[in-house]
């Protein structure tokens, strides 16, 4: 039987006769390609269904996967990537570029040079979608001008979450886009783009229960010569009532560990010094491939007090084993991860973070609200106190841990008292950074079906501003306490404000700015001869903090260093302090 899934990717066809005519044209095109490339195509396509089949079966159901005659490729077609949203979209764009690069496409850094612009979209909030609609309107006007001037018309592709959620609405907007591809259809982009080149719109937004792009090595797209993102899983099973991710990215599935390790090693060999492991819920990672099952540990189970909506996975290699193997690749390669869900945080992960100097002591722990009532409506699976108990336990194991978090202001049913509970949680935990947003109802989510969006826009915006203001006050006090302390900074490049300064990130994730110097010593060197060098992007520099704002530490460079040397000196300092007589102790006791 001829594979007919391609038909499913197109705009809906209304008659069986149209479907039959489409398949006839497809076969004719494939035959022409075979004649043109007789040395490349040596097999004959099987006979397709006849007209009676269409009459008796009506619309065709999708089959296992697209089959396309590869009779053409990118052939130097210029593509520009426009990325919106989270780090996962950056990672997805790197997968897309890997797929297209092999087909002969050329990436350009200016839209004016492009034949095709691919927009990686975000659907997590209404404001994110609004930005995409504005961009589509811009491209629509541009394409009209190009058509009136008889110039080559720029082709537009919409990729990612918004493509999946709004495909029907986008298709109804005449001539706004040429190709639509959901998060699980990036392998199919070469075929879709070939279809566009032939003058047809092309769509594939089918979600998959298996796709992880494990066999595709992403091609680095960001301008950073020192940091990179590595996706370890796709989709989500949590179904928080406010979140659309499970509906636009599908069920949670983990990428095989071998594929992840190979990508991290390749990035290390390219000079990358910091890798962030990405996923919607990284600490529920579970590689259940055959190679892993026999060596895995049993699941730890949920932390006491937490609940989940789905059945915990049994077997498979867990996140703690993955994190351990990644950290073993290179002791001088920094490792971060985000975002974990508070419910999946066993002590084994916390202890590994404590024991491995190259796993950063920074933890993104999304709270979303400080009110147990609101958390219940959000279907988060924990109360305020359970969340705080986890924070205190992590701090007891890793005292210098820096917490970051997500908060939603004005969720359904949030009262002023509930909002104040969020403000007190911000103060009690003491977050180094917070991502906060006014709530926007997402169609199709549990909240959309069950709850009333009854907080006024004015109250949402006011509460959002109060969350942001409270966080900045807390962060300023935390950073001011760092004055006089030393930090290990990974140099990223020149400061955005001055070419006479360098900027980088401390282990905590806080931005650090310090003046350029002609040469500083290499600390911790065992050589009798002291080495001097000017810090460069990718170097680790020990700095002494002199000033602080709520978001930035301002420091002086002390010496060039390394993760292992800095950790060794930290241990020596701690041992010396333990041996000193105790004169006065200042211990921060969490408020109840």
Coordinates of C-alpha atoms in Angstrom, one line a residue:
X1 CA 0.0 0.0 0.0
X2 CA 1.3 3.5 -0.9
X3 CA 2.2 5.5 2.2
X4 CA -0.4 8.3 2.3
X5 CA 0.6 10.2 5.4
X6 CA 1.8 13.2 3.3
X7 CA -1.8 13.9 2.5
X8 CA -2.5 14.3 6.2
X9 CA 0.0 17.1 6.5
X10 CA -1.7 19.3 3.9
X11 CA -4.7 21.6 4.3
X12 CA -7.8 19.4 4.6
X13 CA -9.1 17.9 1.3
X14 CA -12.8 17.8 1.0
X15 CA -13.4 15.1 -1.6
X16 CA -12.1 11.7 -2.4
X17 CA -11.5 12.8 -6.0
X18 CA -9.1 15.5 -4.8
X19 CA -7.2 12.9 -2.7
X20 CA -6.9 10.6 -5.7
X21 CA -5.7 13.4 -7.9
X22 CA -3.1 14.4 -5.3
X23 CA -1.7 10.9 -5.2
X24 CA -1.6 10.7 -9.0
X25 CA 0.5 13.9 -9.1
X26 CA 2.8 12.6 -6.4
X27 CA 3.5 9.5 -8.3
X28 CA 4.1 11.5 -11.5
X29 CA 6.5 13.8 -9.6
X30 CA 8.4 10.8 -8.2
X31 CA 8.7 9.2 -11.7
X32 CA 10.1 12.5 -13.1
X33 CA 12.6 12.6 -10.3
X34 CA 13.6 9.0 -11.0
X35 CA 14.3 9.9 -14.7
X36 CA 16.2 13.0 -13.8
X37 CA 18.4 11.2 -11.3
X38 CA 18.5 7.8 -12.8
X39 CA 21.7 6.9 -11.1
X40 CA 20.3 7.8 -7.7
X41 CA 16.8 6.2 -7.9
X42 CA 16.8 2.6 -8.9
X43 CA 13.5 1.3 -7.5
X44 CA 10.0 1.6 -8.7
X45 CA 7.3 2.9 -6.4
X46 CA 4.6 0.4 -5.7
X47 CA 1.2 1.0 -7.3
X48 CA -1.0 3.3 -5.3
X49 CA -4.7 2.9 -4.5
X50 CA -7.3 3.3 -7.3
X51 CA -10.2 5.6 -7.4
X52 CA -12.7 3.0 -6.0
X53 CA -10.5 2.8 -2.9
X54 CA -11.0 6.5 -2.2
X55 CA -14.8 6.2 -2.8
X56 CA -15.1 3.3 -0.3
X57 CA -12.8 4.6 2.4
X58 CA -13.3 8.4 2.4
X59 CA -10.7 10.4 4.2
X60 CA -7.5 8.5 4.9
X61 CA -6.1 7.9 8.4
X62 CA -2.4 8.8 9.0
X63 CA 0.1 5.9 8.8
X64 CA 3.4 5.3 10.6
X65 CA 5.5 8.0 8.9
X66 CA 6.1 10.2 5.8
X67 CA 7.7 8.6 2.8
X68 CA 9.1 11.2 0.3
X69 CA 11.1 10.8 -2.9
X70 CA 14.3 12.8 -2.2
X71 CA 14.7 14.1 -5.7
X72 CA 15.8 17.5 -4.5
X73 CA 17.4 19.2 -1.5
X74 CA 18.2 22.6 -0.1
X75 CA 20.6 23.3 -2.9
X76 CA 22.0 26.4 -1.2
X77 CA 18.6 27.9 -0.2
X78 CA 19.2 30.5 2.5
X79 CA 17.4 30.1 5.8
X80 CA 17.1 32.5 8.8
X81 CA 16.1 31.4 12.3
X82 CA 14.0 33.6 14.5
X83 CA 13.7 32.0 18.0
X84 CA 11.2 33.0 20.6
X85 CA 10.5 31.6 24.1
X86 CA 12.5 29.3 26.3
X87 CA 15.8 27.5 26.1
X88 CA 14.0 24.4 24.8
X89 CA 13.2 26.3 21.7
X90 CA 16.9 27.2 21.2
X91 CA 17.6 23.5 21.5
X92 CA 14.9 22.6 19.0
X93 CA 16.2 25.2 16.5
X94 CA 19.6 23.5 16.7
X95 CA 17.9 20.1 15.9
X96 CA 16.2 21.8 12.9
X97 CA 19.4 23.3 11.6
X98 CA 21.2 20.0 11.9
X99 CA 18.4 18.4 9.7
X100 CA 18.4 21.2 7.1
X101 CA 22.2 21.6 7.0
X102 CA 22.5 18.0 5.8
X103 CA 20.0 18.8 3.0
X104 CA 22.2 21.6 1.6
X105 CA 20.5 24.6 3.2
X106 CA 22.6 27.6 4.2
X107 CA 22.0 29.6 7.4
X108 CA 22.2 33.4 7.3
X109 CA 22.3 35.9 10.1
X110 CA 20.2 38.6 8.5
X111 CA 16.6 38.3 7.3
X112 CA 17.4 40.5 4.3
X113 CA 19.7 37.7 3.0
X114 CA 17.2 34.8 3.5
X115 CA 14.9 33.0 1.2
X116 CA 13.1 31.3 4.1
X117 CA 12.6 32.5 7.6
X118 CA 11.7 29.8 10.2
X119 CA 10.0 31.2 13.4
X120 CA 10.4 29.0 16.4
X121 CA 7.3 29.8 18.5
X122 CA 6.2 29.8 22.1
X123 CA 2.6 29.2 23.3
X124 CA 3.1 29.2 27.1
X125 CA 1.5 32.7 27.5
X126 CA -0.8 34.9 25.6
X127 CA 1.8 37.6 25.4
X128 CA 4.2 35.2 23.7
X129 CA 1.6 34.3 21.0
X130 CA 0.8 38.0 20.5
X131 CA 4.4 38.7 19.6
X132 CA 4.3 35.9 17.0
X133 CA 1.1 37.3 15.4
X134 CA 2.8 40.7 15.2
X135 CA 5.7 39.1 13.4
X136 CA 3.4 37.3 11.0
X137 CA 1.6 40.6 10.2
X138 CA 5.0 42.1 9.5
X139 CA 6.0 39.4 7.1
X140 CA 2.6 39.5 5.4
X141 CA 3.1 43.2 4.6
X142 CA 6.6 42.5 3.4
X143 CA 5.6 39.7 1.1
X144 CA 2.9 41.9 -0.5
X145 CA 5.6 44.6 -1.2
X146 CA 7.9 42.0 -2.7
X147 CA 5.1 40.6 -4.9
X148 CA 4.2 44.1 -6.2
X149 CA 7.9 44.8 -7.0
X150 CA 8.2 41.4 -8.7
X151 CA 10.9 40.4 -6.2
X152 CA 11.5 36.9 -4.8
X153 CA 8.8 36.4 -2.2
X154 CA 10.2 35.5 1.3
X155 CA 8.8 32.2 2.5
X156 CA 7.8 31.9 6.1
X157 CA 7.7 28.8 8.3
X158 CA 6.1 28.5 11.7
X159 CA 7.7 25.9 14.0
X160 CA 7.1 24.6 17.6
X161 CA 4.4 25.0 20.2
X162 CA 2.3 27.7 18.6
X163 CA 2.3 25.8 15.3
X164 CA 0.8 22.8 17.1
X165 CA -1.8 24.7 19.0
X166 CA -3.0 27.2 16.4
X167 CA -2.4 25.4 13.1
X168 CA -6.1 25.7 12.0
X169 CA -6.3 29.4 12.8
X170 CA -3.0 30.1 11.1
X171 CA -4.1 28.3 8.0
X172 CA -7.2 30.4 7.9
X173 CA -5.1 33.5 7.7
X174 CA -4.5 33.8 4.0
X175 CA -0.9 33.7 2.8
X176 CA 0.6 34.4 6.2
X177 CA 2.8 31.2 6.3
X178 CA 4.0 28.6 3.9
X179 CA 5.0 25.8 6.2
X180 CA 3.8 24.7 9.6
X181 CA 5.7 22.1 11.6
X182 CA 5.0 21.0 15.2
X183 CA 7.7 20.0 17.8
X184 CA 7.8 16.3 16.7
X185 CA 7.9 16.8 12.9
X186 CA 11.3 18.5 12.4
X187 CA 12.6 15.4 10.5
X188 CA 9.9 16.1 7.9
X189 CA 11.0 19.7 7.3
X190 CA 13.1 18.9 4.1
X191 CA 10.0 17.3 2.5
X192 CA 7.7 20.1 3.7
X193 CA 10.1 22.8 2.3
X194 CA 10.4 21.0 -1.0
X195 CA 6.6 21.1 -1.2
X196 CA 6.7 24.8 -0.5
X197 CA 9.2 25.3 -3.3
X198 CA 6.7 23.7 -5.6
X199 CA 4.1 26.4 -4.7
X200 CA 2.0 24.5 -2.1
X201 CA 1.5 25.1 1.6
X202 CA 2.7 22.2 3.8
X203 CA 1.7 21.1 7.3
X204 CA 2.8 18.4 9.8
X205 CA 1.8 18.9 13.4
X206 CA 1.4 15.3 14.5
X207 CA 2.7 14.6 18.0
X208 CA 4.7 11.4 18.7
X209 CA 5.0 9.2 21.8
X210 CA 8.5 8.1 20.8
X211 CA 10.3 11.0 19.0
X212 CA 13.4 12.3 21.0
X213 CA 15.7 13.2 18.0
X214 CA 18.2 11.0 19.7
X215 CA 20.1 10.2 16.5
X216 CA 20.3 13.9 15.4
X217 CA 23.4 15.8 16.6
X218 CA 22.2 19.4 17.1
X219 CA 24.3 22.1 15.5
X220 CA 25.2 25.0 17.8
X221 CA 23.3 28.2 16.9
X222 CA 23.9 30.6 19.8
X223 CA 26.6 33.3 19.8
X224 CA 28.0 32.0 23.0
X225 CA 31.5 30.3 22.6
X226 CA 31.3 28.9 26.1
X227 CA 27.8 27.6 27.0
X228 CA 25.3 25.3 25.4
X229 CA 21.9 23.6 26.0
X230 CA 21.4 19.9 25.7
X231 CA 17.8 18.5 25.6
X232 CA 17.4 15.3 27.6
X233 CA 13.7 14.7 27.3
X234 CA 10.6 16.0 25.5
X235 CA 7.0 16.5 26.6
X236 CA 5.5 16.5 30.0
X237 CA 3.1 14.2 32.0
X238 CA 2.4 16.6 34.9
X239 CA -0.7 18.4 33.5
X240 CA -0.6 21.3 35.8
X241 CA -3.9 23.1 35.4
X242 CA -2.4 26.3 34.0
X243 CA 0.1 24.7 31.6
X244 CA -0.4 24.0 27.9
X245 CA 3.0 22.1 27.4
X246 CA 1.5 18.5 27.5
X247 CA -0.9 19.5 24.8
X248 CA 1.6 21.1 22.4
X249 CA 4.6 18.9 23.2
X250 CA 3.0 15.6 24.0
X251 CA 3.7 12.9 26.5
X252 CA 7.0 12.8 28.4
X253 CA 9.7 10.7 26.8
X254 CA 13.4 10.6 27.7
X255 CA 16.3 10.6 25.3
X256 CA 18.7 7.6 25.5
X257 CA 21.6 8.3 27.8
X258 CA 24.2 7.4 25.2
X259 CA 22.9 10.0 22.8
X260 CA 23.1 12.7 25.5
X261 CA 26.6 11.7 26.6
X262 CA 27.8 11.8 23.0
X263 CA 26.4 15.3 22.4
X264 CA 28.0 16.6 25.7
X265 CA 31.4 15.1 24.7
X266 CA 31.1 16.7 21.2
X267 CA 30.3 20.1 22.8
X268 CA 33.3 19.8 25.2
X269 CA 35.5 19.0 22.2
X270 CA 34.3 22.2 20.5
X271 CA 35.4 24.3 23.5
X272 CA 32.1 24.6 25.4
X273 CA 32.8 25.0 29.1
X274 CA 29.2 24.9 30.5
X275 CA 26.3 22.6 29.6
X276 CA 22.7 23.0 30.8
X277 CA 20.6 19.8 30.6
X278 CA 17.1 20.8 29.5
X279 CA 13.6 19.2 30.0
X280 CA 10.1 20.1 31.2
X281 CA 10.8 18.0 34.3
X282 CA 14.4 16.8 34.1
X283 CA 14.4 14.9 37.4
X284 CA 11.7 12.5 36.2
X285 CA 14.1 11.5 33.4
X286 CA 13.9 7.8 32.8
X287 CA 15.8 6.0 30.0
X288 CA 14.0 2.7 29.5
X289 CA 16.0 1.6 26.4
X290 CA 17.4 -2.0 26.5
X291 CA 21.0 -0.9 27.2
X292 CA 19.9 0.9 30.3
X293 CA 17.4 -1.4 31.9
X294 CA 19.8 -4.0 33.2
X295 CA 22.1 -1.5 34.9
X296 CA 19.5 0.9 36.4
X297 CA 18.5 1.5 40.0
X298 CA 14.9 1.2 41.2
X299 CA 13.0 4.5 41.3
X300 CA 13.3 6.4 44.6
X301 CA 9.6 7.2 44.7
X302 CA 8.0 10.6 45.5
X303 CA 9.3 12.7 48.4
X304 CA 7.0 12.6 51.4
X305 CA 4.2 15.0 51.2
X306 CA 4.2 15.3 47.3
X307 CA 1.5 13.8 45.0
X308 CA 1.4 13.1 41.3
X309 CA -1.3 12.7 38.7
X310 CA 0.4 10.0 36.8
X311 CA 1.8 6.5 37.7
X312 CA 5.5 6.7 38.5
X313 CA 7.7 5.0 35.9
X314 CA 9.2 1.6 36.8
X315 CA 12.7 0.7 35.7
X316 CA 15.0 2.7 33.5
X317 CA 18.1 4.7 34.1
X318 CA 17.1 7.7 36.3
X319 CA 18.2 11.3 36.4
X320 CA 20.8 10.9 39.2
X321 CA 22.7 8.3 37.1
X322 CA 22.5 10.5 34.0
X323 CA 23.8 13.5 36.0
X324 CA 26.6 11.5 37.4
X325 CA 27.7 10.2 34.0
X326 CA 27.6 13.7 32.5
X327 CA 29.6 15.1 35.3
X328 CA 32.2 12.4 34.8
X329 CA 32.9 13.5 31.2
X330 CA 35.2 16.4 32.2
X331 CA 35.8 17.7 35.7
X332 CA 36.3 21.2 34.2
X333 CA 33.0 21.2 32.4
X334 CA 30.2 23.0 34.4
X335 CA 26.9 21.3 34.5
X336 CA 23.5 22.9 35.2
X337 CA 20.0 21.5 34.7
X338 CA 16.4 22.9 34.4
X339 CA 13.6 22.7 35.1
X340 CA 13.0 20.1 37.8
X341 CA 9.6 19.6 39.5
X342 CA 9.8 19.8 43.3
X343 CA 8.0 16.4 43.7
X344 CA 10.8 14.4 42.0
X345 CA 13.8 15.4 44.1
X346 CA 15.4 12.5 45.9
X347 CA 18.3 13.0 48.3
X348 CA 20.6 11.2 45.8
X349 CA 20.5 14.1 43.4
X350 CA 21.1 16.6 46.2
X351 CA 24.1 14.7 47.5
X352 CA 25.5 14.3 44.0
X353 CA 25.3 18.1 43.5
X354 CA 27.1 18.6 46.8
X355 CA 29.9 16.1 46.0
X356 CA 30.7 17.1 42.4
X357 CA 32.4 20.5 42.1
X358 CA 31.5 20.8 38.4
X359 CA 27.7 20.5 39.1
X360 CA 26.7 24.1 39.9
X361 CA 25.2 24.8 43.3
X362 CA 22.2 26.6 41.7
X363 CA 18.8 25.1 41.6
X364 CA 15.7 26.2 39.7
X365 CA 12.8 25.0 41.8
X366 CA 9.5 26.4 40.4
X367 CA 7.0 27.2 43.2
X368 CA 4.4 29.1 41.1
X369 CA 2.6 30.3 44.2
X370 CA 3.1 30.6 48.0
X371 CA -0.5 29.7 48.8
X372 CA -1.6 26.1 49.4
X373 CA -5.1 26.9 48.2
X374 CA -3.8 28.2 44.8
X375 CA -1.3 25.3 44.5
X376 CA -4.1 22.9 44.8
X377 CA -6.1 24.7 42.1
X378 CA -2.9 24.6 40.0
X379 CA -2.6 20.8 40.5
X380 CA 1.0 21.1 41.6
X381 CA 0.9 18.2 44.0
X382 CA 2.3 19.9 47.1
X383 CA 1.5 22.5 49.8
X384 CA 3.4 25.6 50.8
X385 CA 4.9 23.8 53.8
X386 CA 5.9 20.7 51.9
X387 CA 7.8 23.0 49.4
X388 CA 9.5 24.8 52.2
X389 CA 10.5 21.5 53.9
X390 CA 12.2 20.5 50.6
X391 CA 14.0 23.9 50.5
X392 CA 15.2 23.5 54.0
X393 CA 16.4 19.9 53.4
X394 CA 18.4 21.0 50.3
X395 CA 20.0 23.9 52.2
X396 CA 20.9 21.5 55.0
X397 CA 22.9 19.4 52.5
X398 CA 24.2 22.2 50.3
X399 CA 24.4 25.4 52.5
X400 CA 25.5 27.7 49.6
X401 CA 22.8 26.6 47.2
X402 CA 21.2 29.4 45.2
X403 CA 17.5 29.0 44.4
X404 CA 15.7 30.4 41.4
X405 CA 12.0 29.9 40.7
X406 CA 8.9 30.6 38.6
X407 CA 5.8 32.5 39.9
X408 CA 2.3 33.2 38.4
X409 CA 0.5 36.3 39.6
X410 CA -3.3 36.4 39.6
X411 CA -4.1 32.7 38.9
X412 CA -7.8 31.7 39.0
X413 CA -9.3 32.3 42.4
X414 CA -6.2 33.9 43.9
X415 CA -7.2 36.2 46.7
X416 CA -5.2 39.1 48.2
X417 CA -4.4 36.9 51.1
X418 CA -3.1 34.2 48.8
X419 CA -1.0 36.8 47.0
X420 CA 0.5 38.0 50.2
X421 CA 1.5 34.4 51.0
X422 CA 3.5 34.3 47.7
X423 CA 5.3 37.5 48.8
X424 CA 6.2 36.0 52.2
X425 CA 7.5 32.8 50.4
X426 CA 9.8 35.0 48.3
X427 CA 11.3 36.5 51.5
X428 CA 11.5 33.2 53.4
X429 CA 13.3 31.2 50.7
X430 CA 15.5 34.1 49.4
X431 CA 15.6 33.5 45.7
X432 CA 18.6 34.6 43.7
X433 CA 16.4 35.1 40.6
X434 CA 12.7 34.8 39.8
X435 CA 10.7 34.5 36.6
X436 CA 7.3 36.0 37.2
X437 CA 4.3 36.5 34.9
X438 CA 0.7 37.7 35.1
X439 CA -1.6 34.7 34.5
X440 CA -3.1 34.3 31.1
X441 CA -5.6 31.5 30.5
X442 CA -4.5 29.0 27.9
X443 CA -7.3 27.4 25.8
X444 CA -7.5 23.6 26.3
X445 CA -5.9 23.5 29.7
X446 CA -7.5 22.1 32.8
X447 CA -7.9 25.6 34.2
X448 CA -9.7 26.6 31.0
X449 CA -12.2 23.7 31.4
X450 CA -12.6 23.8 35.2
X451 CA -11.8 27.2 36.6
X452 CA -12.9 30.8 36.3
X453 CA -10.3 33.4 35.3
X454 CA -11.7 35.8 37.9
X455 CA -8.8 38.1 38.8
X456 CA -9.0 41.4 36.9
X457 CA -6.1 42.3 34.5
X458 CA -5.4 45.4 36.7
X459 CA -5.0 43.2 39.8
X460 CA -2.8 40.7 37.9
X461 CA -0.5 43.4 36.8
X462 CA -0.3 45.0 40.2
X463 CA 0.4 41.6 41.9
X464 CA 3.0 40.8 39.2
X465 CA 4.8 44.1 39.9
X466 CA 4.7 43.4 43.7
X467 CA 6.2 39.9 43.1
X468 CA 9.0 41.4 41.0
X469 CA 9.7 44.3 43.4
X470 CA 9.8 41.9 46.4
X471 CA 12.1 39.5 44.6
X472 CA 14.5 42.4 43.7
X473 CA 14.6 43.6 47.3
X474 CA 15.5 40.1 48.5
X475 CA 18.0 39.5 45.8
X476 CA 19.8 42.8 46.5
X477 CA 20.2 41.8 50.2
X478 CA 21.5 38.4 49.2
X479 CA 24.0 39.9 46.7
X480 CA 25.2 42.6 49.2
X481 CA 26.2 39.7 51.5
X482 CA 28.6 38.5 48.9
X483 CA 30.7 41.7 49.1
X484 CA 34.2 40.6 50.2
X485 CA 33.7 37.0 49.1
X486 CA 35.4 35.1 46.3
X487 CA 33.6 33.4 43.4
X488 CA 34.7 31.3 40.4
X489 CA 33.5 33.0 37.3
X490 CA 33.3 31.4 33.8
X491 CA 34.2 34.3 31.4
X492 CA 31.6 34.7 28.6
X493 CA 33.0 37.8 26.9
X494 CA 32.9 41.5 26.9
X495 CA 30.4 43.3 29.1
X496 CA 27.4 44.6 27.1
X497 CA 27.9 48.1 28.6
X498 CA 31.7 48.5 28.2
X499 CA 34.4 46.8 26.2
X500 CA 36.8 47.6 29.0
X501 CA 35.0 45.0 31.2
X502 CA 34.4 41.3 31.1
X503 CA 31.3 39.5 32.2
X504 CA 30.5 35.9 33.2
X505 CA 28.5 33.8 35.6
X506 CA 29.3 32.6 39.1
X507 CA 28.5 29.1 40.1
X508 CA 25.2 30.5 41.5
X509 CA 24.3 31.7 38.0
X510 CA 24.6 35.3 39.1
X511 CA 26.1 37.7 36.5
X512 CA 29.5 39.0 37.4
X513 CA 31.3 42.0 35.8
X514 CA 35.0 42.8 36.4
X515 CA 37.6 45.0 34.7
X516 CA 39.8 43.6 32.0
X517 CA 43.4 43.1 33.1
X518 CA 46.5 42.7 31.0
X519 CA 47.6 39.7 32.9
X520 CA 46.8 37.8 36.1
X521 CA 48.5 34.8 37.7
X522 CA 47.3 31.3 37.3
X523 CA 46.3 30.4 40.8
X524 CA 46.8 26.9 42.2
X525 CA 49.6 26.2 39.8
X526 CA 52.1 23.6 41.0
X527 CA 54.9 25.1 39.0
X528 CA 57.5 27.2 40.8
X529 CA 57.3 29.7 37.9
X530 CA 54.2 31.8 38.1
X531 CA 52.2 32.1 34.9
X532 CA 50.5 35.3 33.8
X533 CA 47.8 35.7 31.2
X534 CA 44.8 37.9 30.3
X535 CA 41.4 36.3 30.9
X536 CA 39.6 35.1 27.8
X537 CA 36.1 33.7 27.1
X538 CA 36.1 30.2 28.4
X539 CA 38.5 30.9 31.2
X540 CA 37.7 30.3 34.8
X541 CA 38.6 33.4 36.9
X542 CA 38.6 33.7 40.6
X543 CA 37.2 37.2 41.6
X544 CA 36.7 39.2 44.7
X545 CA 33.3 40.9 45.0
X546 CA 33.4 44.7 45.6
X547 CA 29.9 45.9 44.9
X548 CA 26.4 44.4 44.2
X549 CA 23.1 45.2 42.7
X550 CA 20.0 43.0 42.7
X551 CA 21.1 41.2 39.5
X552 CA 24.8 41.7 39.2
X553 CA 28.0 41.3 41.3
X554 CA 30.9 43.8 40.5
X555 CA 34.3 42.3 41.3
X556 CA 38.0 42.4 40.7
X557 CA 39.9 39.6 39.1
X558 CA 42.2 37.8 41.5
X559 CA 43.7 34.9 39.4
X560 CA 43.0 32.4 36.7
X561 CA 41.8 29.2 38.2
X562 CA 39.9 26.0 37.5
X563 CA 36.9 24.2 39.0
X564 CA 39.0 21.6 40.8
X565 CA 41.6 24.1 42.1
X566 CA 38.9 26.5 43.4
X567 CA 37.0 23.6 45.1
X568 CA 40.3 22.4 46.7
X569 CA 41.0 25.8 48.1
X570 CA 37.4 26.0 49.4
X571 CA 37.8 22.7 51.2
X572 CA 41.1 23.9 52.7
X573 CA 39.4 27.1 53.9
X574 CA 36.6 25.2 55.4
X575 CA 39.0 22.9 57.3
X576 CA 40.9 25.9 58.7
X577 CA 37.7 27.5 59.8
X578 CA 36.6 24.3 61.6
X579 CA 39.8 24.2 63.5
X580 CA 39.6 27.8 64.7
X581 CA 38.0 28.5 68.1
X582 CA 34.4 29.6 67.8
X583 CA 34.0 33.3 68.9
X584 CA 30.6 34.2 67.5
X585 CA 28.2 32.4 65.2
X586 CA 25.6 33.9 62.9
X587 CA 23.1 31.2 61.7
X588 CA 20.2 32.0 59.5
X589 CA 17.2 30.2 60.9
X590 CA 14.2 29.8 58.5
X591 CA 11.1 31.5 59.8
X592 CA 8.0 29.3 60.5

